[in-house]
Amino acid sequence: MRLFSRRRHTTLNTHSEPAPVRGSAGRRSRRGRVLTLAAVALGLAVSTVPLTTGSAFASVQTCLTGTLKYTATDAETGTRPTSVARNVNWELRGQTTAGGAETQLATGITDANGNFNACYNGASALPSAYVKFNSSSTKMWRVVTDKSDTATEYTFNSNTQYNTSGTIGLGDVTVPSEKVYAFKIVDVLNLLYWKRGTSSVCWTGNQATYNDCDTLTVAWGANNAEGSIFDIRTRKVLLNSNEPDSKHLILHEAGHWLQWQLFDKHDVPVTGCDGHTFNKISSATCAWSEGFADAVAAYTLGDYRYVFKGGSSFDFTNDQNTVGWDQGDQVQGRVSSSLLDLWASAGDGGNWNKTISVMTDYQSDDFHDYFVNDRPNGGLSTTGAAKDFLVKHTINY
Ligand SMILES: [Zn+2]
C-alpha cells in the first residue's frame, strides 16, 4: 500500500472547462469543442462545429456527410460483422481556391453511430474536398503503426469531391481492409473509456483537464514482432497479427495500461509471471496484475470470461470445488472472479467505480494489499458479502 497525494478535483465538472481547439487556426467555437468532448464521455451523438474563414463573404457552406464503417472478425461471436466506427477523428481537407494549396478545413470525430458531418463555410464552392480519417479518438487514444517514436497513425481518405458546395452525402465509407484492425481498436476502446469511472475527461482522476490527459497508445501492425503485451519501456500496448479479432485481448492489454494510470504512473513490481494462466498459481503480484486486466476486459464487455483471438474462451466461473483450479490469491482467475463479483450488483454497488476510486488513491501491491488494506482505507467493506465472494473463490483473509 502506498498512499498517493490526493488529487481530488476542486470541481468535478471538468467537462465544462475550456478545451483546446485542434487543427489549423480558425474561429471555431471553443464551447463547441468542449461539448464534443463531454459528448464523447457520455457516448452521445454529437454534431461538430465547422471551422469558418471569418470572412464577411463566408456564405457558402460545403458539408461532406456519411457513416464510417469497418468489417472485422469478432472472436467473441465467431462472426464477421460490419460495425460503425465511433468517435474516430476526421479531417475535412481540400482547396478553397482553384489551383491553391490543399489545407485542413475542419476537424471532428464521428458520433456514436459512426456518422460524420464535415462542414466548411467559405466564400465559394470548394474546388476539391475530401474527408481524411485517422486511427485515433480526440487525444484520448490512438493506434499507431509500431512502438517506435516515429510511428504514425493509420489514415485513409474518402473519395474526393470536385467543385462542390452544399451537403454531399458520401454514404457508407468503409475502412480499407488492411487498416481495419487499427480502426476496430479505436472503436473498441470507447467501451473502456465510457466505463472509466471518473468524472474527469481523462482516463483517471489523476488528471483533471483535457490538456493534462495522457493518451493511450496502441501499436498494432500485422507483421510487428511483439503482441499481447503492455510494453513497460514505451508504455504502449503492443498488438500484432489478428490479435484485434478479440475484444478481450485488446481490453486486457489496455487494462494493464489503465492500472498503471490509476497508480499515477507508478509501477507495481510483478514477478513470477512467465507462462501465467488463468487457473494455476503464478505469484501474488502476477495474479493481481493479470487478474485485474482479465477483470477489466470481462467487466467492460459485461461477461465473465476471456476470449482468445481464435474464438476459444476460458470461463472464469469457479468455486472451492472446481476441478483443475489451483487455490488462493496467487491464481489470477481467483482474483479476476473475485473482482468481478465485487463489481457486480451484490457487491460494491453494481459497478467498479469504488474500486477505481480506491486504486486512484492507493497503490495496491497485490490483491491482498488491495482487499485487506486499501479497501478499508477507501471505505469499502472487507466483511459480509465482500468476504464471501473471496471465500467462494478460495481466498481467505
Ligand atoms: Zn496481461
Short mmCIF file of C-alpha atoms and ligand atoms in Angstrom, two decimals:
data_model
loop_
_atom_site.label_atom_id
_atom_site.label_comp_id
_atom_site.label_asym_id
_atom_site.label_seq_id
_atom_site.Cartn_x
_atom_site.Cartn_y
_atom_site.Cartn_z
CA MET A 1 0.00 0.00 0.00
CA ARG A 2 1.25 3.42 -0.86
CA LEU A 3 -0.88 6.46 -0.33
CA PHE A 4 -0.78 8.90 -3.15
CA SER A 5 -1.09 12.58 -2.72
CA ARG A 6 -4.76 13.05 -3.21
CA ARG A 7 -5.77 14.94 -6.28
CA ARG A 8 -9.42 15.36 -5.66
CA HIS A 9 -10.81 17.87 -8.03
CA THR A 10 -11.94 21.15 -6.64
CA THR A 11 -14.60 20.92 -9.29
CA LEU A 12 -15.85 17.70 -10.69
CA ASN A 13 -17.40 19.39 -13.68
CA THR A 14 -14.26 19.15 -15.77
CA HIS A 15 -16.17 18.84 -18.98
CA SER A 16 -17.28 22.42 -18.77
CA GLU A 17 -13.74 23.75 -18.71
CA PRO A 18 -12.24 25.14 -21.91
CA ALA A 19 -10.57 22.57 -24.08
CA PRO A 20 -8.11 23.17 -26.87
CA VAL A 21 -9.12 23.51 -30.45
CA ARG A 22 -7.28 21.03 -32.59
CA GLY A 23 -6.10 21.64 -36.07
CA SER A 24 -5.48 24.74 -38.07
CA ALA A 25 -6.23 28.24 -36.95
CA GLY A 26 -9.85 29.06 -37.21
CA ARG A 27 -12.63 30.79 -35.44
CA ARG A 28 -14.07 27.55 -34.25
CA SER A 29 -16.10 27.74 -31.11
CA ARG A 30 -14.26 26.64 -28.00
CA ARG A 31 -17.57 25.76 -26.49
CA GLY A 32 -18.27 23.51 -29.41
CA ARG A 33 -15.11 21.57 -28.69
CA VAL A 34 -15.98 21.21 -25.03
CA LEU A 35 -19.41 19.92 -25.87
CA THR A 36 -17.87 17.42 -28.22
CA LEU A 37 -15.56 16.12 -25.52
CA ALA A 38 -18.33 15.90 -23.00
CA ALA A 39 -20.39 14.03 -25.51
CA VAL A 40 -17.55 11.59 -26.05
CA ALA A 41 -17.55 10.92 -22.37
CA LEU A 42 -21.26 10.38 -22.33
CA GLY A 43 -21.41 8.43 -25.54
CA LEU A 44 -23.86 10.85 -27.02
CA ALA A 45 -24.36 11.63 -30.65
CA VAL A 46 -22.81 14.96 -31.47
CA SER A 47 -22.60 17.32 -34.35
CA THR A 48 -19.28 19.01 -34.76
CA VAL A 49 -18.73 22.71 -35.21
CA PRO A 50 -17.17 23.68 -38.50
CA LEU A 51 -14.22 25.95 -38.91
CA THR A 52 -15.08 29.22 -40.60
CA THR A 53 -12.97 31.63 -42.51
CA GLY A 54 -14.20 34.59 -40.56
CA SER A 55 -14.80 36.39 -43.81
CA ALA A 56 -17.77 38.63 -44.25
CA PHE A 57 -18.28 36.80 -47.53
CA ALA A 58 -18.25 33.37 -45.90
CA SER A 59 -21.66 32.42 -47.10
CA VAL A 60 -21.22 29.16 -48.95
CA GLN A 61 -21.29 26.05 -46.83
CA THR A 62 -19.95 22.74 -48.01
CA CYS A 63 -20.58 19.59 -45.97
CA LEU A 64 -19.43 16.05 -46.63
CA THR A 65 -21.51 13.62 -44.61
CA GLY A 66 -21.60 9.88 -44.21
CA THR A 67 -21.04 6.93 -41.92
CA LEU A 68 -17.67 5.35 -41.17
CA LYS A 69 -17.83 1.55 -41.08
CA TYR A 70 -15.47 -1.39 -40.80
CA THR A 71 -15.84 -5.12 -41.32
CA ALA A 72 -13.74 -7.28 -39.00
CA THR A 73 -13.80 -10.72 -37.45
CA ASP A 74 -15.34 -10.75 -33.97
CA ALA A 75 -13.80 -13.58 -31.96
CA GLU A 76 -16.44 -13.18 -29.24
CA THR A 77 -19.27 -14.20 -31.56
CA GLY A 78 -17.38 -16.03 -34.28
CA THR A 79 -18.88 -13.73 -36.88
CA ARG A 80 -17.57 -11.05 -39.22
CA PRO A 81 -19.94 -8.13 -38.74
CA THR A 82 -19.87 -4.69 -40.28
CA SER A 83 -19.78 -2.13 -37.47
CA VAL A 84 -19.87 1.64 -37.23
CA ALA A 85 -16.61 3.28 -36.13
CA ARG A 86 -17.43 5.56 -33.21
CA ASN A 87 -15.63 8.72 -32.06
CA VAL A 88 -12.98 8.45 -34.75
CA ASN A 89 -11.01 11.58 -35.65
CA TRP A 90 -11.67 13.01 -39.09
CA GLU A 91 -10.34 15.98 -41.03
CA LEU A 92 -12.06 17.81 -43.86
CA ARG A 93 -9.34 18.67 -46.36
CA GLY A 94 -9.36 20.38 -49.71
CA GLN A 95 -8.79 23.53 -51.73
CA THR A 96 -10.55 26.83 -51.15
CA THR A 97 -9.28 28.34 -54.41
CA ALA A 98 -8.70 26.72 -57.77
CA GLY A 99 -5.07 25.68 -58.04
CA GLY A 100 -4.49 26.61 -54.40
CA ALA A 101 -2.85 24.53 -51.73
CA GLU A 102 -4.77 21.74 -50.10
CA THR A 103 -5.40 22.55 -46.44
CA GLN A 104 -7.23 21.27 -43.42
CA LEU A 105 -10.67 22.89 -43.41
CA ALA A 106 -12.30 21.31 -40.35
CA THR A 107 -11.79 18.57 -37.78
CA GLY A 108 -14.08 16.45 -35.65
CA ILE A 109 -14.99 12.97 -34.57
CA THR A 110 -17.58 10.54 -35.80
CA ASP A 111 -20.56 10.28 -33.48
CA ALA A 112 -21.86 7.32 -31.50
CA ASN A 113 -23.42 5.97 -34.72
CA GLY A 114 -20.27 6.42 -36.81
CA ASN A 115 -21.68 9.46 -38.58
CA PHE A 116 -19.60 12.41 -39.66
CA ASN A 117 -20.75 15.84 -40.79
CA ALA A 118 -17.67 17.65 -42.07
CA CYS A 119 -18.53 21.23 -42.98
CA TYR A 120 -16.72 24.32 -44.16
CA ASN A 121 -18.05 27.82 -44.63
CA GLY A 122 -16.31 29.78 -47.37
CA ALA A 123 -16.76 32.44 -49.97
CA SER A 124 -17.46 29.99 -52.74
CA ALA A 125 -17.70 26.34 -53.68
CA LEU A 126 -14.63 24.23 -52.93
CA PRO A 127 -12.53 23.22 -55.94
CA SER A 128 -11.83 19.95 -54.13
CA ALA A 129 -12.74 18.37 -50.80
CA TYR A 130 -12.46 15.00 -49.09
CA VAL A 131 -12.54 13.54 -45.58
CA LYS A 132 -9.42 12.01 -44.08
CA PHE A 133 -9.88 9.50 -41.24
CA ASN A 134 -7.27 8.90 -38.55
CA SER A 135 -6.92 5.90 -36.22
CA SER A 136 -7.41 7.97 -33.08
CA SER A 137 -10.12 9.48 -30.90
CA THR A 138 -9.57 13.10 -29.83
CA LYS A 139 -6.29 12.91 -27.90
CA MET A 140 -7.58 10.21 -25.55
CA TRP A 141 -6.44 7.18 -27.51
CA ARG A 142 -4.77 6.31 -30.79
CA VAL A 143 -3.45 3.40 -32.79
CA VAL A 144 -0.04 3.73 -34.43
CA THR A 145 1.99 1.54 -36.72
CA ASP A 146 4.67 0.35 -34.29
CA LYS A 147 6.27 1.08 -30.94
CA SER A 148 8.95 3.47 -32.26
CA ASP A 149 8.90 7.17 -31.58
CA THR A 150 8.33 7.78 -35.28
CA ALA A 151 5.25 5.59 -35.52
CA THR A 152 2.27 7.19 -37.21
CA GLU A 153 -1.46 6.74 -37.09
CA TYR A 154 -3.24 4.85 -39.82
CA THR A 155 -5.14 7.10 -42.20
CA PHE A 156 -7.23 6.88 -45.32
CA ASN A 157 -9.29 9.26 -47.42
CA SER A 158 -12.80 9.29 -48.75
CA ASN A 159 -13.44 9.93 -52.41
CA THR A 160 -12.60 13.46 -53.48
CA GLN A 161 -15.44 15.74 -54.47
CA TYR A 162 -14.74 18.47 -57.04
CA ASN A 163 -16.25 21.95 -57.40
CA THR A 164 -18.56 21.15 -54.57
CA SER A 165 -20.90 23.01 -52.24
CA GLY A 166 -23.97 22.26 -50.22
CA THR A 167 -24.36 18.91 -48.48
CA ILE A 168 -22.90 15.91 -50.22
CA GLY A 169 -23.75 12.52 -48.78
CA LEU A 170 -20.90 10.06 -49.17
CA GLY A 171 -22.97 7.23 -47.76
CA ASP A 172 -21.09 4.43 -46.03
CA VAL A 173 -17.34 4.99 -46.04
CA THR A 174 -15.60 1.68 -45.45
CA VAL A 175 -12.19 1.31 -43.81
CA PRO A 176 -9.73 -0.37 -46.22
CA SER A 177 -9.19 -4.00 -45.29
CA GLU A 178 -5.50 -3.62 -44.41
CA LYS A 179 -6.34 -0.90 -41.87
CA VAL A 180 -9.45 -2.45 -40.36
CA TYR A 181 -7.76 -3.63 -37.17
CA ALA A 182 -6.46 -0.15 -36.39
CA PHE A 183 -9.93 1.33 -36.61
CA LYS A 184 -11.51 -1.61 -34.79
CA ILE A 185 -9.15 -0.98 -31.86
CA VAL A 186 -10.11 2.70 -31.84
CA ASP A 187 -13.78 1.75 -31.82
CA VAL A 188 -13.45 -0.92 -29.10
CA LEU A 189 -11.55 1.39 -26.74
CA ASN A 190 -14.69 3.53 -26.46
CA LEU A 191 -16.15 0.75 -24.34
CA LEU A 192 -13.42 1.10 -21.74
CA TYR A 193 -13.40 4.90 -21.85
CA TRP A 194 -17.15 5.02 -21.21
CA LYS A 195 -16.69 2.88 -18.10
CA ARG A 196 -13.60 4.59 -16.71
CA GLY A 197 -15.43 5.52 -13.52
CA THR A 198 -14.30 9.10 -13.06
CA SER A 199 -15.84 12.49 -13.72
CA SER A 200 -12.55 13.59 -15.25
CA VAL A 201 -12.48 13.79 -19.03
CA CYS A 202 -9.16 11.92 -18.76
CA TRP A 203 -8.79 8.19 -18.22
CA THR A 204 -8.36 8.53 -14.45
CA GLY A 205 -8.95 11.10 -11.74
CA ASN A 206 -5.19 11.62 -11.50
CA GLN A 207 -5.56 14.03 -14.40
CA ALA A 208 -8.24 16.67 -14.43
CA THR A 209 -8.40 18.66 -17.64
CA TYR A 210 -8.14 17.82 -21.31
CA ASN A 211 -4.68 19.35 -21.59
CA ASP A 212 -3.47 17.10 -18.78
CA CYS A 213 -4.86 13.85 -20.18
CA ASP A 214 -2.45 11.10 -21.11
CA THR A 215 -3.07 9.33 -24.41
CA LEU A 216 -3.50 5.57 -24.52
CA THR A 217 -1.36 4.46 -27.44
CA VAL A 218 -1.76 1.05 -29.06
CA ALA A 219 0.84 -0.05 -31.59
CA TRP A 220 -0.58 -2.60 -34.00
CA GLY A 221 0.97 -3.94 -37.16
CA ALA A 222 0.14 -7.19 -38.93
CA ASN A 223 3.81 -8.15 -39.02
CA ASN A 224 5.06 -6.42 -35.88
CA ALA A 225 7.37 -8.59 -33.80
CA GLU A 226 5.60 -8.13 -30.47
CA GLY A 227 2.00 -8.50 -29.45
CA SER A 228 -0.26 -9.20 -26.49
CA ILE A 229 1.80 -7.05 -24.17
CA PHE A 230 1.78 -3.71 -22.41
CA ASP A 231 5.34 -2.66 -23.08
CA ILE A 232 6.95 -1.36 -19.91
CA ARG A 233 9.56 0.63 -21.83
CA THR A 234 7.45 2.55 -24.32
CA ARG A 235 4.22 2.47 -22.30
CA LYS A 236 2.41 1.36 -25.41
CA VAL A 237 0.06 -1.58 -25.79
CA LEU A 238 1.61 -3.78 -28.46
CA LEU A 239 -0.60 -5.92 -30.69
CA ASN A 240 0.13 -7.79 -33.89
CA SER A 241 -1.32 -10.20 -36.47
CA ASN A 242 -5.02 -10.88 -35.97
CA GLU A 243 -4.97 -10.25 -32.22
CA PRO A 244 -7.59 -7.47 -32.54
CA ASP A 245 -10.10 -10.13 -33.52
CA SER A 246 -10.56 -10.48 -29.75
CA LYS A 247 -12.03 -7.54 -27.90
CA HIS A 248 -10.99 -9.23 -24.65
CA LEU A 249 -7.39 -9.24 -25.80
CA ILE A 250 -7.47 -5.55 -26.71
CA LEU A 251 -9.12 -4.63 -23.42
CA HIS A 252 -6.91 -6.88 -21.30
CA GLU A 253 -3.79 -5.11 -22.53
CA ALA A 254 -5.49 -1.72 -22.21
CA GLY A 255 -6.31 -2.82 -18.65
CA HIS A 256 -2.61 -3.06 -17.83
CA TRP A 257 -2.16 0.49 -19.11
CA LEU A 258 -5.19 1.62 -17.09
CA GLN A 259 -3.79 0.13 -13.88
CA TRP A 260 -0.53 1.97 -14.44
CA GLN A 261 -2.52 5.18 -14.97
CA LEU A 262 -4.68 4.60 -11.90
CA PHE A 263 -1.49 4.24 -9.90
CA ASP A 264 -0.45 7.63 -11.24
CA LYS A 265 2.22 6.05 -13.42
CA HIS A 266 3.91 4.23 -10.56
CA ASP A 267 4.98 0.71 -11.37
CA VAL A 268 3.85 -2.18 -9.22
CA PRO A 269 6.64 -4.76 -9.36
CA VAL A 270 5.46 -8.01 -10.90
CA THR A 271 7.45 -11.21 -10.55
CA GLY A 272 6.88 -14.87 -11.32
CA CYS A 273 4.63 -14.20 -14.29
CA ASP A 274 6.22 -16.31 -17.01
CA GLY A 275 3.70 -18.66 -18.54
CA HIS A 276 0.91 -17.46 -16.28
CA THR A 277 -2.51 -18.90 -16.91
CA PHE A 278 -5.97 -18.36 -15.53
CA ASN A 279 -6.40 -21.31 -13.18
CA LYS A 280 -2.89 -22.01 -11.96
CA ILE A 281 -0.62 -20.46 -9.34
CA SER A 282 1.80 -17.83 -10.61
CA SER A 283 2.59 -15.33 -7.86
CA ALA A 284 0.70 -12.81 -5.78
CA THR A 285 1.90 -9.88 -7.87
CA CYS A 286 1.29 -11.65 -11.18
CA ALA A 287 -2.19 -12.80 -10.17
CA TRP A 288 -3.05 -9.22 -9.16
CA SER A 289 -1.76 -7.66 -12.39
CA GLU A 290 -3.19 -10.30 -14.73
CA GLY A 291 -6.35 -10.88 -12.73
CA PHE A 292 -7.11 -7.17 -12.82
CA ALA A 293 -6.51 -6.99 -16.59
CA ASP A 294 -8.73 -10.03 -17.16
CA ALA A 295 -11.42 -8.47 -14.99
CA VAL A 296 -11.16 -5.16 -16.88
CA ALA A 297 -11.89 -6.92 -20.17
CA ALA A 298 -14.76 -9.01 -18.83
CA TYR A 299 -16.28 -6.11 -16.89
CA THR A 300 -16.07 -3.81 -19.91
CA LEU A 301 -17.75 -6.38 -22.14
CA GLY A 302 -20.24 -7.46 -19.48
CA ASP A 303 -19.28 -11.12 -19.33
CA TYR A 304 -17.30 -13.49 -17.14
CA ARG A 305 -14.69 -14.96 -19.44
CA TYR A 306 -11.67 -14.39 -21.62
CA VAL A 307 -11.98 -14.93 -25.38
CA PHE A 308 -8.84 -15.74 -27.34
CA LYS A 309 -8.21 -14.34 -30.82
CA GLY A 310 -9.10 -17.69 -32.35
CA GLY A 311 -12.52 -17.67 -30.70
CA SER A 312 -11.99 -20.21 -27.92
CA SER A 313 -12.70 -18.94 -24.46
CA PHE A 314 -11.98 -19.51 -20.79
CA ASP A 315 -14.84 -19.34 -18.29
CA PHE A 316 -13.95 -17.61 -15.01
CA THR A 317 -16.73 -19.33 -13.09
CA ASN A 318 -15.19 -21.16 -10.13
CA ASP A 319 -15.64 -22.09 -6.50
CA GLN A 320 -13.96 -24.28 -3.90
CA ASN A 321 -14.92 -27.44 -5.78
CA THR A 322 -13.95 -26.50 -9.32
CA VAL A 323 -11.73 -29.24 -10.73
CA GLY A 324 -8.43 -28.22 -12.27
CA TRP A 325 -8.08 -24.92 -10.47
CA ASP A 326 -5.33 -24.10 -8.01
CA GLN A 327 -6.42 -22.21 -4.91
CA GLY A 328 -5.71 -18.82 -3.37
CA ASP A 329 -4.69 -15.32 -4.34
CA GLN A 330 -1.71 -16.38 -6.44
CA VAL A 331 -4.18 -17.65 -9.06
CA GLN A 332 -5.19 -14.89 -11.47
CA GLY A 333 -8.58 -16.45 -12.20
CA ARG A 334 -9.38 -16.46 -8.49
CA VAL A 335 -8.52 -12.75 -8.36
CA SER A 336 -10.42 -11.80 -11.53
CA SER A 337 -13.56 -13.67 -10.47
CA SER A 338 -13.38 -12.08 -7.01
CA LEU A 339 -13.09 -8.61 -8.56
CA LEU A 340 -15.95 -9.25 -10.99
CA ASP A 341 -18.15 -10.39 -8.10
CA LEU A 342 -17.23 -7.33 -6.06
CA TRP A 343 -18.18 -5.13 -9.04
CA ALA A 344 -21.49 -6.93 -9.66
CA SER A 345 -24.87 -5.91 -8.31
CA ALA A 346 -24.48 -7.70 -4.98
CA GLY A 347 -21.07 -6.12 -4.39
CA ASP A 348 -19.89 -2.54 -4.30
CA GLY A 349 -23.00 -1.01 -5.82
CA GLY A 350 -23.18 -2.70 -9.18
CA ASN A 351 -20.10 -1.24 -10.80
CA TRP A 352 -16.37 -0.96 -10.32
CA ASN A 353 -16.33 2.78 -9.67
CA LYS A 354 -15.44 2.44 -5.98
CA THR A 355 -12.52 0.17 -6.79
CA ILE A 356 -11.39 2.65 -9.43
CA SER A 357 -11.51 5.38 -6.78
CA VAL A 358 -9.53 3.28 -4.30
CA MET A 359 -6.91 2.44 -6.90
CA THR A 360 -6.62 6.12 -7.80
CA ASP A 361 -5.72 6.91 -4.20
CA TYR A 362 -3.76 3.82 -3.19
CA GLN A 363 -1.22 1.71 -5.00
CA SER A 364 -2.06 -1.87 -4.10
CA ASP A 365 0.95 -4.16 -4.33
CA ASP A 366 -1.20 -7.25 -4.78
CA PHE A 367 -4.76 -8.43 -4.23
CA HIS A 368 -4.17 -8.95 -0.50
CA ASP A 369 -2.99 -5.36 -0.18
CA TYR A 370 -5.99 -4.16 -2.18
CA PHE A 371 -8.53 -6.08 -0.13
CA VAL A 372 -7.11 -6.01 3.40
CA ASN A 373 -5.52 -2.56 3.48
CA ASP A 374 -6.74 -0.33 0.68
CA ARG A 375 -10.43 -1.19 0.58
CA PRO A 376 -10.86 -0.12 4.25
CA ASN A 377 -8.81 2.99 3.54
CA GLY A 378 -11.23 3.76 0.76
CA GLY A 379 -14.28 2.99 2.87
CA LEU A 380 -15.10 -0.33 1.23
CA SER A 381 -16.22 -3.46 3.02
CA THR A 382 -13.98 -6.41 3.74
CA THR A 383 -16.64 -8.42 5.56
CA GLY A 384 -20.04 -9.91 4.79
CA ALA A 385 -20.77 -10.29 1.09
CA ALA A 386 -17.36 -8.94 0.10
CA LYS A 387 -15.55 -11.56 2.17
CA ASP A 388 -17.95 -14.28 1.00
CA PHE A 389 -17.06 -13.62 -2.65
CA LEU A 390 -13.40 -14.22 -1.90
CA VAL A 391 -14.04 -17.33 0.17
CA LYS A 392 -16.08 -18.78 -2.69
CA HIS A 393 -13.01 -18.28 -4.86
CA THR A 394 -10.72 -19.90 -2.24
CA ILE A 395 -9.19 -16.65 -1.00
CA ASN A 396 -9.33 -16.48 2.78
CA TYR A 397 -8.07 -13.33 4.50
ZN ZN B 1 -1.66 -9.44 -19.18
#
